[in-house]
Each structure stands twice: as C-alpha cells, then as structure tokens.
CSV table of C-alpha atoms and ligand atoms in Angstrom, one decimal:
chain,number,residue,atom,x,y,z
A,85,MET,CA,26.8,1.8,-1.6
A,86,TYR,CA,23.8,3.8,-0.4
A,87,ARG,CA,24.8,7.4,1.1
A,88,LEU,CA,21.8,8.5,3.5
A,89,TYR,CA,21.3,12.2,4.2
A,90,TYR,CA,20.1,12.2,7.6
A,91,ALA,CA,19.3,14.8,10.4
A,92,PRO,CA,19.0,13.1,13.8
A,93,GLY,CA,15.4,12.6,15.0
A,94,ALA,CA,14.2,13.5,11.4
A,95,CYS,CA,12.0,12.3,9.2
A,96,SER,CA,14.9,11.2,7.8
A,97,LEU,CA,14.7,8.2,10.2
A,98,ALA,CA,12.2,6.4,8.8
A,99,PRO,CA,14.5,5.4,5.5
A,100,HIS,CA,17.0,5.0,8.5
A,101,ILE,CA,15.7,2.5,10.3
A,102,ILE,CA,14.8,0.8,6.6
A,103,LEU,CA,18.1,0.6,5.5
A,104,GLU,CA,19.0,-0.8,9.1
A,105,GLU,CA,16.3,-3.6,8.2
A,106,ILE,CA,17.8,-4.3,4.8
A,107,GLY,CA,21.3,-4.7,6.4
A,108,SER,CA,23.4,-3.9,3.6
A,109,PRO,CA,26.5,-1.5,3.9
A,110,TYR,CA,25.2,1.9,3.6
A,111,GLU,CA,27.1,5.3,4.4
A,112,LEU,CA,25.1,8.0,6.6
A,113,VAL,CA,25.6,11.9,6.4
A,114,LEU,CA,24.6,14.3,8.8
A,115,VAL,CA,23.2,17.7,7.4
A,116,SER,CA,21.8,18.9,10.4
A,117,SER,CA,18.5,20.8,10.3
A,118,GLY,CA,17.9,23.3,13.5
A,119,PRO,CA,18.8,27.1,12.1
A,120,GLY,CA,21.8,27.4,14.5
A,121,ASP,CA,23.5,24.7,13.5
A,122,GLN,CA,27.0,23.8,12.3
A,123,GLY,CA,28.3,22.2,9.2
A,124,MET,CA,26.6,21.2,6.5
A,125,THR,CA,22.8,22.0,7.2
A,126,THR,CA,19.8,22.1,5.4
A,127,PHE,CA,19.6,25.8,4.6
A,128,SER,CA,23.7,25.5,3.9
A,129,PRO,CA,24.5,26.7,-0.2
A,130,GLU,CA,26.6,23.2,-0.2
A,131,TRP,CA,23.6,21.8,0.5
A,132,LYS,CA,21.2,23.0,-1.9
A,133,THR,CA,23.4,22.8,-4.3
A,134,LEU,CA,22.6,19.2,-4.1
A,135,ASN,CA,19.1,19.3,-2.9
A,136,PRO,CA,17.8,22.5,-4.5
A,137,LYS,CA,14.5,21.3,-1.8
A,138,GLY,CA,16.7,22.0,1.2
A,139,ARG,CA,15.4,19.2,3.3
A,140,VAL,CA,16.2,15.9,4.4
A,141,PRO,CA,16.2,12.9,3.9
A,142,ALA,CA,18.0,12.0,0.3
A,143,LEU,CA,19.6,8.8,-0.6
A,144,LEU,CA,22.6,8.6,-3.0
A,145,GLY,CA,22.9,5.7,-5.3
A,146,VAL,CA,19.7,5.8,-7.2
A,147,PRO,CA,19.7,5.9,-10.9
A,148,GLY,CA,18.6,8.9,-12.1
A,149,ARG,CA,17.5,12.4,-11.8
A,150,ILE,CA,14.4,14.9,-11.5
A,151,GLY,CA,16.5,17.9,-9.8
A,152,GLY,CA,19.2,18.3,-8.0
A,153,GLY,CA,22.4,16.3,-7.9
A,154,ASP,CA,22.7,12.9,-10.4
A,155,ASP,CA,21.3,9.5,-8.7
A,156,LEU,CA,19.8,11.7,-5.8
A,157,LEU,CA,16.6,10.3,-4.7
A,158,THR,CA,15.0,12.8,-1.9
A,159,GLU,CA,11.4,12.5,-0.2
A,160,ALA,CA,11.1,10.0,2.7
A,161,ASN,CA,8.7,8.2,1.1
A,162,ALA,CA,10.2,7.8,-2.1
A,163,ILE,CA,12.9,6.6,-0.8
A,164,MET,CA,11.4,4.0,1.4
A,165,ILE,CA,9.3,2.8,-1.6
A,166,PHE,CA,12.6,2.7,-3.9
A,167,LEU,CA,14.5,0.4,-0.6
A,168,ALA,CA,11.3,-1.7,-0.4
A,169,ARG,CA,10.9,-2.4,-3.6
A,170,THR,CA,14.7,-3.1,-3.8
A,171,ASN,CA,14.5,-5.7,-1.1
A,172,PRO,CA,11.0,-7.8,-2.0
A,173,ALA,CA,11.8,-10.7,-0.1
A,174,LEU,CA,11.8,-8.4,2.8
A,175,GLY,CA,8.2,-7.7,2.7
A,176,LEU,CA,8.3,-4.1,3.6
A,177,LEU,CA,6.0,-3.1,1.4
A,178,PRO,CA,3.1,-5.5,0.3
A,179,ALA,CA,3.2,-7.0,-3.5
A,180,ASP,CA,-0.6,-7.0,-3.1
A,181,PRO,CA,-1.8,-4.0,-5.0
A,182,ALA,CA,-4.7,-3.0,-2.6
A,183,LYS,CA,-2.6,-3.3,0.2
A,184,GLU,CA,0.7,-1.0,-1.2
A,185,ALA,CA,-2.4,1.6,-1.7
A,186,ARG,CA,-2.9,1.2,2.0
A,187,CYS,CA,0.7,1.9,2.8
A,188,ILE,CA,0.4,4.8,0.3
A,189,GLU,CA,-2.6,6.1,1.5
A,190,TRP,CA,-1.1,6.1,5.2
A,191,MET,CA,2.3,7.9,3.6
A,192,ASN,CA,0.6,10.7,1.9
A,193,TRP,CA,-1.6,11.8,4.8
A,194,LEU,CA,1.7,11.4,7.1
A,195,ALA,CA,4.3,13.2,4.5
A,196,SER,CA,1.1,16.1,3.7
A,197,GLY,CA,-1.2,16.5,6.3
A,198,VAL,CA,0.8,15.4,9.6
A,199,HIS,CA,4.5,16.6,8.8
A,200,ALA,CA,4.0,19.7,6.1
A,201,THR,CA,1.1,21.1,7.3
A,202,ALA,CA,0.5,20.3,11.4
A,203,TRP,CA,3.7,20.0,11.9
A,204,ALA,CA,5.6,22.5,10.0
A,205,GLN,CA,2.7,25.2,11.1
A,206,ILE,CA,3.9,24.5,14.4
A,207,ARG,CA,7.9,24.3,13.7
A,208,ARG,CA,8.2,26.7,11.1
A,209,PRO,CA,5.7,29.2,10.9
A,210,TYR,CA,7.4,31.4,8.7
A,211,ARG,CA,6.7,29.0,6.0
A,212,PHE,CA,2.9,30.1,6.4
A,213,VAL,CA,3.1,33.8,7.3
A,214,ALA,CA,5.9,36.3,7.1
A,215,ASP,CA,4.8,38.3,9.9
A,216,GLN,CA,5.6,37.1,13.4
A,217,ALA,CA,2.9,38.5,15.3
A,218,LEU,CA,0.7,35.9,13.6
A,219,TYR,CA,2.9,32.7,14.5
A,220,PRO,CA,1.4,31.9,17.3
A,221,ALA,CA,-2.1,32.5,15.9
A,222,VAL,CA,-0.1,29.8,12.9
A,223,GLN,CA,0.9,27.5,15.6
A,224,ALA,CA,-2.2,27.2,17.3
A,225,LYS,CA,-4.1,26.0,14.3
A,226,GLY,CA,-0.9,23.5,13.9
A,227,GLU,CA,-1.5,22.1,17.5
A,228,GLU,CA,-5.0,21.7,16.8
A,229,ALA,CA,-4.3,19.6,13.4
A,230,LEU,CA,-1.9,17.8,15.6
A,231,ALA,CA,-4.1,16.7,17.9
A,232,GLU,CA,-6.6,15.5,15.9
A,233,ALA,CA,-4.3,13.7,13.3
A,234,PHE,CA,-2.0,11.8,16.6
A,235,ALA,CA,-6.0,10.9,18.3
A,236,TYR,CA,-6.8,9.9,15.0
A,237,ILE,CA,-4.2,7.6,14.6
A,238,ASP,CA,-4.5,6.4,18.0
A,239,SER,CA,-7.8,5.5,16.9
A,240,LEU,CA,-6.8,3.5,13.8
A,241,LEU,CA,-4.1,1.6,15.6
A,242,ALA,CA,-7.0,0.6,18.5
A,243,ASP,CA,-8.7,-1.4,16.3
A,244,GLY,CA,-6.7,-4.7,17.5
A,245,ARG,CA,-5.1,-4.2,14.1
A,246,ASP,CA,-0.9,-5.7,14.8
A,247,TRP,CA,0.9,-3.1,12.2
A,248,ALA,CA,-0.4,-0.2,10.7
A,249,VAL,CA,-1.5,-1.7,7.7
A,250,PRO,CA,-2.5,-5.2,8.9
A,251,GLY,CA,-0.9,-8.2,8.0
A,252,GLY,CA,2.8,-7.4,8.8
A,253,TYR,CA,4.9,-4.4,9.3
A,254,SER,CA,5.7,-2.1,6.7
A,255,VAL,CA,7.8,1.4,6.0
A,256,VAL,CA,4.2,2.7,7.7
A,257,ASP,CA,5.1,1.6,10.8
A,258,ALA,CA,8.7,2.9,10.7
A,259,TYR,CA,7.2,6.3,9.4
A,260,LEU,CA,4.8,6.0,12.5
A,261,PHE,CA,7.4,5.7,14.3
A,262,VAL,CA,9.0,9.1,13.7
A,263,PHE,CA,5.7,11.2,14.6
A,264,TYR,CA,5.4,9.5,17.6
A,265,GLY,CA,9.3,10.5,18.5
A,266,TRP,CA,8.5,13.8,17.6
A,267,GLY,CA,5.5,13.6,20.0
A,268,ARG,CA,7.8,12.3,22.7
A,269,ARG,CA,10.3,14.7,22.2
A,270,SER,CA,8.0,17.7,22.2
A,271,GLY,CA,6.8,16.9,25.5
A,272,ARG,CA,3.2,15.8,24.8
A,273,ASP,CA,2.3,12.0,26.8
A,274,MET,CA,2.3,10.2,24.5
A,275,ALA,CA,1.4,6.8,26.8
A,276,GLY,CA,-1.6,8.6,28.0
A,277,LEU,CA,-3.4,10.5,25.4
A,278,TYR,CA,-2.3,7.6,22.9
A,279,PRO,CA,-2.4,4.3,24.7
A,280,ALA,CA,-2.2,2.1,21.4
A,281,TRP,CA,0.1,3.6,19.5
A,282,THR,CA,2.5,3.9,22.4
A,283,ARG,CA,1.6,0.0,22.4
A,284,HIS,CA,2.7,0.3,18.5
A,285,ALA,CA,5.8,2.2,19.3
A,286,GLY,CA,6.5,-0.3,21.7
A,287,THR,CA,6.8,-3.5,19.2
A,288,VAL,CA,7.9,-1.3,16.5
A,289,LEU,CA,11.0,0.2,19.0
A,290,ALA,CA,11.6,-3.6,19.9
A,291,ARG,CA,13.0,-4.4,16.6
A,292,PRO,CA,16.8,-4.4,16.3
A,293,ALA,CA,16.9,-2.6,13.1
A,294,VAL,CA,15.0,0.2,14.8
A,295,GLN,CA,17.3,0.2,18.0
A,296,ARG,CA,20.7,0.2,15.9
A,297,ALA,CA,19.1,3.3,14.1
A,298,ILE,CA,18.3,5.1,17.2
A,299,ALA,CA,21.5,4.5,18.9
A,300,GLN,CA,23.6,6.2,15.7
A,301,GLU,CA,21.2,8.6,15.6
A,302,GLY,CA,21.8,9.4,19.1
A,303,LEU,CA,18.1,9.7,20.5
A,304,THR,CA,16.9,9.0,24.0
A,305,TYR,CA,13.9,10.4,23.7
A,306,TYR,CA,12.6,7.1,22.5
A,307,THR,CA,13.4,5.5,25.9
A,308,LYS,CA,14.1,8.0,28.3
A,309,SER,CA,11.8,7.9,30.9
A,310,ARG,CA,10.0,11.2,32.2
B,11,GSH,N1,8.8,16.3,2.3
B,11,GSH,C1,9.6,15.7,2.2
B,11,GSH,C2,9.8,16.9,3.5
B,11,GSH,C3,10.9,17.2,4.0
B,11,GSH,C4,11.2,17.7,5.9
B,11,GSH,O1,10.8,18.7,5.1
B,11,GSH,N2,12.4,17.4,6.5
B,11,GSH,C5,13.0,18.1,7.1
B,11,GSH,C6,13.1,17.4,8.7
B,11,GSH,S1,11.9,16.5,9.3
B,11,GSH,C7,13.7,18.8,7.2
B,11,GSH,O2,14.5,18.7,6.4
B,11,GSH,N3,14.0,20.5,7.3
B,11,GSH,C8,15.2,21.4,7.9
B,11,GSH,C9,14.6,22.7,6.9
B,11,GSH,O3,13.2,22.8,6.6
B,11,GSH,O4,15.2,23.3,6.9
B,11,GSH,C10,9.9,14.3,3.0
B,11,GSH,O5,8.9,13.6,2.8
B,11,GSH,O6,10.9,14.2,2.9
C-alpha cells in the first residue's frame, strides 16, 4: 500500500487527488509545512532523514531510490506521472506522446515558474535573500510574476477547451486546482479576475475524488463563499 506524505492544501494535494481517482487503498501521513507547526514538519530532522529536500509531497512504495528513504519518490510531478502510468486505464496522462509532452509542458512550468519562483518569492522570500529588509522587494516581484502567470493560465483556459490539455481530464487539471486554491486561500478575487480558470476549477471540484481529497485535508477555502 502506498503512503503519501502531505501537508494540508500544499502541492501534495495534487497527488492526493490522483490517489483518490485511482481508488486503491493508501495511507496519508501529515508533515506540516508551517514554521510554527508541531509534530513532524518539513523542517524536522525526522522528516529530513527520510527526505533530505525537506518538502512534501513524497510517496512511499515506489521501487528505487535517488536520495532519501528507500522506495520514497519525491516531486509532485514525478509522483503524478508514476501514479498515472501505473493506472493507464484511467487516462490521467495521455498515451499519445505529443499529448503527454503537453502535460509535462504544463507541469514543469507550474512547478518551476509558478511554484518555485513566483509563489516562493511571496511566501518564502528567505530562500532568495538573506537580508530581511529586502523581503518586501522579493515579494513584490513574486506578486508581479504570479499575477502574470495566473492571467496567462486564465487566457489559456478561455479558448473553449474542456481540460488543460484538450480532450480529457489529466494530472494537469488536478495540479492547476492546487494553484487555484492557493489563489483563493490568499484572498485573491479568483472568480472576478480569472473567470475561465474559475469555471475549470468548478469542473474539477465536481469530481468525487477531488471532493474526498479536500474533505480529508479539511480545506474549506475551495467552497466557502467570500
Ligand atoms: N519541487 C517540489 C516542491 C515541493 C514543495 O516546495 N512543497 C512545499 C509545499 S507546497 C513544501 O514542502 N514546503 C515546505 C518547506 O519549504 O519547508 C515539488 O513539486 O514536489
């Protein structure tokens, strides 16, 4: 049985949704990611022994090892690709190589350009500069980059496509849903600013697997009206 290490509402929500889509039993283990959190956190030595990167998600039960614990797979995209590939009947990653590459095109950009750059500049400016006096400048750049990225996502989804990679629900749609939630959680007017993405997020939210995953993580910001 797989074990997913996650933090509520973190990027681990995307592989969590995919595990729910697959429907086989798995175990969820909480690794909090807030600086003041108790128990096992992404900062704790206990977690860093298992995953030296000090991040979630991580999936236990995948043969092999790059670093960290045996059979532990890190990186949201790697986990989602693995889960989709091992359950091909669900079509969560298209079999067609060009469409698969389109999924990876989305996922790499979301992980690097949006998450590790814009979002991290806003939420974790200490990764970019040591001098705390410079945090506001880094955060301002992050806000600028995030607004640009979110507007781009909305423009892509506004062309009439059904899913992020046209033709079928894929791991990309689950991943996009995480970023949409971060927008809501941080108080952005997602419905007003990004109508196409809001429609897309609503379609993703309607999936029973998605409902189960957000309920298990206790996430209220997807549904709570503001
Ligand atoms: N490249 C990694 C990034 C993972 C990542 O940054 N996860 C965040 C949660 S969304 C985290 O664990 N943050 C805790 C920390 O930075 O201490 C991936 O895509 O899986």
